[in-house]
PDB file of C-alpha atoms in Angstrom:
ATOM      1  CA  MET L   1      42.533-137.318  13.387  1.00  0.00           C
ATOM      2  CA  ARG L   2      43.383-138.182  16.990  1.00  0.00           C
ATOM      3  CA  SER L   3      44.280-135.536  19.519  1.00  0.00           C
ATOM      4  CA  ASN L   4      47.758-135.555  21.081  1.00  0.00           C
ATOM      5  CA  ARG L   5      46.406-134.095  24.326  1.00  0.00           C
ATOM      6  CA  ALA L   6      46.929-136.095  27.472  1.00  0.00           C
ATOM      7  CA  ARG L   7      43.909-137.315  29.383  1.00  0.00           C
ATOM      8  CA  TRP L   8      44.197-136.153  32.976  1.00  0.00           C
ATOM      9  CA  HIS L   9      42.605-137.649  36.023  1.00  0.00           C
ATOM     10  CA  PRO L  10      42.241-135.985  39.430  1.00  0.00           C
ATOM     11  CA  LEU L  11      45.442-135.413  41.364  1.00  0.00           C
ATOM     12  CA  ARG L  12      45.041-136.876  44.826  1.00  0.00           C
ATOM     13  CA  GLN L  13      46.849-135.950  47.990  1.00  0.00           C
ATOM     14  CA  LYS L  14      47.161-137.766  51.257  1.00  0.00           C
ATOM     15  CA  ASN L  15      48.863-136.404  54.352  1.00  0.00           C
ATOM     16  CA  VAL L  16      51.595-138.826  55.327  1.00  0.00           C
ATOM     17  CA  LYS L  17      53.221-136.905  58.170  1.00  0.00           C
ATOM     18  CA  LYS L  18      52.684-133.549  59.767  1.00  0.00           C
ATOM     19  CA  LYS L  19      55.269-131.902  57.536  1.00  0.00           C
ATOM     20  CA  SER L  20      54.890-133.882  54.338  1.00  0.00           C
ATOM     21  CA  VAL L  21      52.288-134.648  51.713  1.00  0.00           C
ATOM     22  CA  LYS L  22      51.965-137.562  49.322  1.00  0.00           C
ATOM     23  CA  LEU L  23      50.698-136.769  45.828  1.00  0.00           C
ATOM     24  CA  THR L  24      49.316-139.458  43.540  1.00  0.00           C
ATOM     25  CA  TRP L  25      47.854-139.318  40.058  1.00  0.00           C
ATOM     26  CA  LYS L  26      46.737-141.642  37.289  1.00  0.00           C
ATOM     27  CA  LYS L  27      49.276-142.823  34.750  1.00  0.00           C
ATOM     28  CA  VAL L  28      49.273-141.059  31.388  1.00  0.00           C
ATOM     29  CA  SER L  29      49.786-143.529  28.574  1.00  0.00           C
ATOM     30  CA  LYS L  30      53.056-143.178  26.678  1.00  0.00           C
ATOM     31  CA  ALA L  31      54.434-140.608  29.156  1.00  0.00           C
ATOM     32  CA  THR L  32      58.214-140.686  29.560  1.00  0.00           C
ATOM     33  CA  GLY L  33      58.001-138.972  32.950  1.00  0.00           C
ATOM     34  CA  TYR L  34      56.388-136.261  35.072  1.00  0.00           C
ATOM     35  CA  GLU L  35      57.295-132.851  36.462  1.00  0.00           C
ATOM     36  CA  VAL L  36      55.994-131.741  39.870  1.00  0.00           C
ATOM     37  CA  TYR L  37      55.579-128.010  40.570  1.00  0.00           C
ATOM     38  CA  ARG L  38      54.645-126.198  43.797  1.00  0.00           C
ATOM     39  CA  LYS L  39      53.741-122.696  44.919  1.00  0.00           C
ATOM     40  CA  SER L  40      53.218-121.575  48.473  1.00  0.00           C
ATOM     41  CA  SER L  41      51.177-118.393  48.040  1.00  0.00           C
ATOM     42  CA  LYS L  42      48.276-117.273  45.875  1.00  0.00           C
ATOM     43  CA  LYS L  43      50.355-114.647  44.096  1.00  0.00           C
ATOM     44  CA  GLY L  44      53.537-116.693  43.955  1.00  0.00           C
ATOM     45  CA  SER L  45      54.863-118.496  40.945  1.00  0.00           C
ATOM     46  CA  TYR L  46      55.277-122.231  40.500  1.00  0.00           C
ATOM     47  CA  LYS L  47      58.704-123.743  41.019  1.00  0.00           C
ATOM     48  CA  LYS L  48      59.672-127.161  39.761  1.00  0.00           C
ATOM     49  CA  ILE L  49      60.436-129.322  42.792  1.00  0.00           C
ATOM     50  CA  ALA L  50      60.887-132.717  41.146  1.00  0.00           C
ATOM     51  CA  THR L  51      61.338-134.480  37.840  1.00  0.00           C
ATOM     52  CA  ILE L  52      60.225-138.085  37.787  1.00  0.00           C
ATOM     53  CA  LYS L  53      61.953-139.789  34.905  1.00  0.00           C
ATOM     54  CA  LYS L  54      59.892-142.985  34.925  1.00  0.00           C
ATOM     55  CA  GLY L  55      56.524-142.862  33.213  1.00  0.00           C
ATOM     56  CA  THR L  56      55.273-145.684  35.433  1.00  0.00           C
ATOM     57  CA  THR L  57      55.869-143.787  38.707  1.00  0.00           C
ATOM     58  CA  VAL L  58      52.653-142.010  39.715  1.00  0.00           C
ATOM     59  CA  LYS L  59      53.431-140.725  43.214  1.00  0.00           C
ATOM     60  CA  TYR L  60      55.643-138.179  44.901  1.00  0.00           C
ATOM     61  CA  THR L  61      56.151-137.249  48.574  1.00  0.00           C
ATOM     62  CA  ASN L  62      57.000-133.630  49.325  1.00  0.00           C
ATOM     63  CA  LYS L  63      58.797-133.373  52.670  1.00  0.00           C
ATOM     64  CA  LYS L  64      59.902-130.595  55.025  1.00  0.00           C
ATOM     65  CA  LEU L  65      56.734-128.539  54.637  1.00  0.00           C
ATOM     66  CA  LYS L  66      55.685-125.862  57.125  1.00  0.00           C
ATOM     67  CA  LYS L  67      52.651-126.482  59.308  1.00  0.00           C
ATOM     68  CA  HIS L  68      49.509-124.402  58.702  1.00  0.00           C
ATOM     69  CA  LYS L  69      50.735-123.242  55.292  1.00  0.00           C
ATOM     70  CA  LYS L  70      48.779-123.868  52.100  1.00  0.00           C
ATOM     71  CA  TYR L  71      50.519-125.253  49.050  1.00  0.00           C
ATOM     72  CA  THR L  72      49.300-125.662  45.485  1.00  0.00           C
ATOM     73  CA  TYR L  73      50.747-128.399  43.301  1.00  0.00           C
ATOM     74  CA  LYS L  74      50.626-129.187  39.648  1.00  0.00           C
ATOM     75  CA  VAL L  75      51.911-132.241  37.879  1.00  0.00           C
ATOM     76  CA  ARG L  76      52.503-132.485  34.184  1.00  0.00           C
ATOM     77  CA  ALA L  77      53.437-135.408  32.007  1.00  0.00           C
ATOM     78  CA  TYR L  78      56.061-135.212  29.325  1.00  0.00           C
ATOM     79  CA  ARG L  79      57.164-137.443  26.510  1.00  0.00           C
ATOM     80  CA  THR L  80      60.530-137.516  24.779  1.00  0.00           C
ATOM     81  CA  VAL L  81      60.569-138.511  21.121  1.00  0.00           C
ATOM     82  CA  ASN L  82      63.643-138.185  18.915  1.00  0.00           C
ATOM     83  CA  LYS L  83      65.389-136.113  21.603  1.00  0.00           C
ATOM     84  CA  LYS L  84      62.495-133.611  21.685  1.00  0.00           C
ATOM     85  CA  THR L  85      60.347-133.161  24.786  1.00  0.00           C
ATOM     86  CA  VAL L  86      56.621-132.497  24.501  1.00  0.00           C
ATOM     87  CA  LYS L  87      54.833-131.428  27.695  1.00  0.00           C
ATOM     88  CA  ALA L  88      51.157-131.965  28.465  1.00  0.00           C
ATOM     89  CA  PRO L  89      48.838-129.482  30.202  1.00  0.00           C
ATOM     90  CA  SER L  90      49.213-129.518  33.968  1.00  0.00           C
ATOM     91  CA  LEU L  91      46.857-130.681  36.697  1.00  0.00           C
ATOM     92  CA  LEU L  92      46.325-128.553  39.828  1.00  0.00           C
ATOM     93  CA  ARG L  93      45.721-129.430  43.473  1.00  0.00           C
ATOM     94  CA  ARG L  94      45.460-127.005  46.402  1.00  0.00           C
ATOM     95  CA  LEU L  95      46.285-128.166  49.921  1.00  0.00           C
TER      96      LEU L  95
END
């Protein structure tokens, strides 16, 4: 029996501007889209900052960030089948 778990690859980040960051990740096969989450402190909770509704889009630019502040991101794929959404485990990246 085959596993339904998504295969994750490293989430990459690249500073685009002083107050923004570009996140990229590998495409997950059969994903309907992705959710991007961010937290800005170690004890804080993650907040969803974007929903990417195209499964072929594998990048997101987060703008208006504060200088000298660390952010942690996670991206998770989802798939919609018969009006039901199944979400994959998330992938973390600290900046």
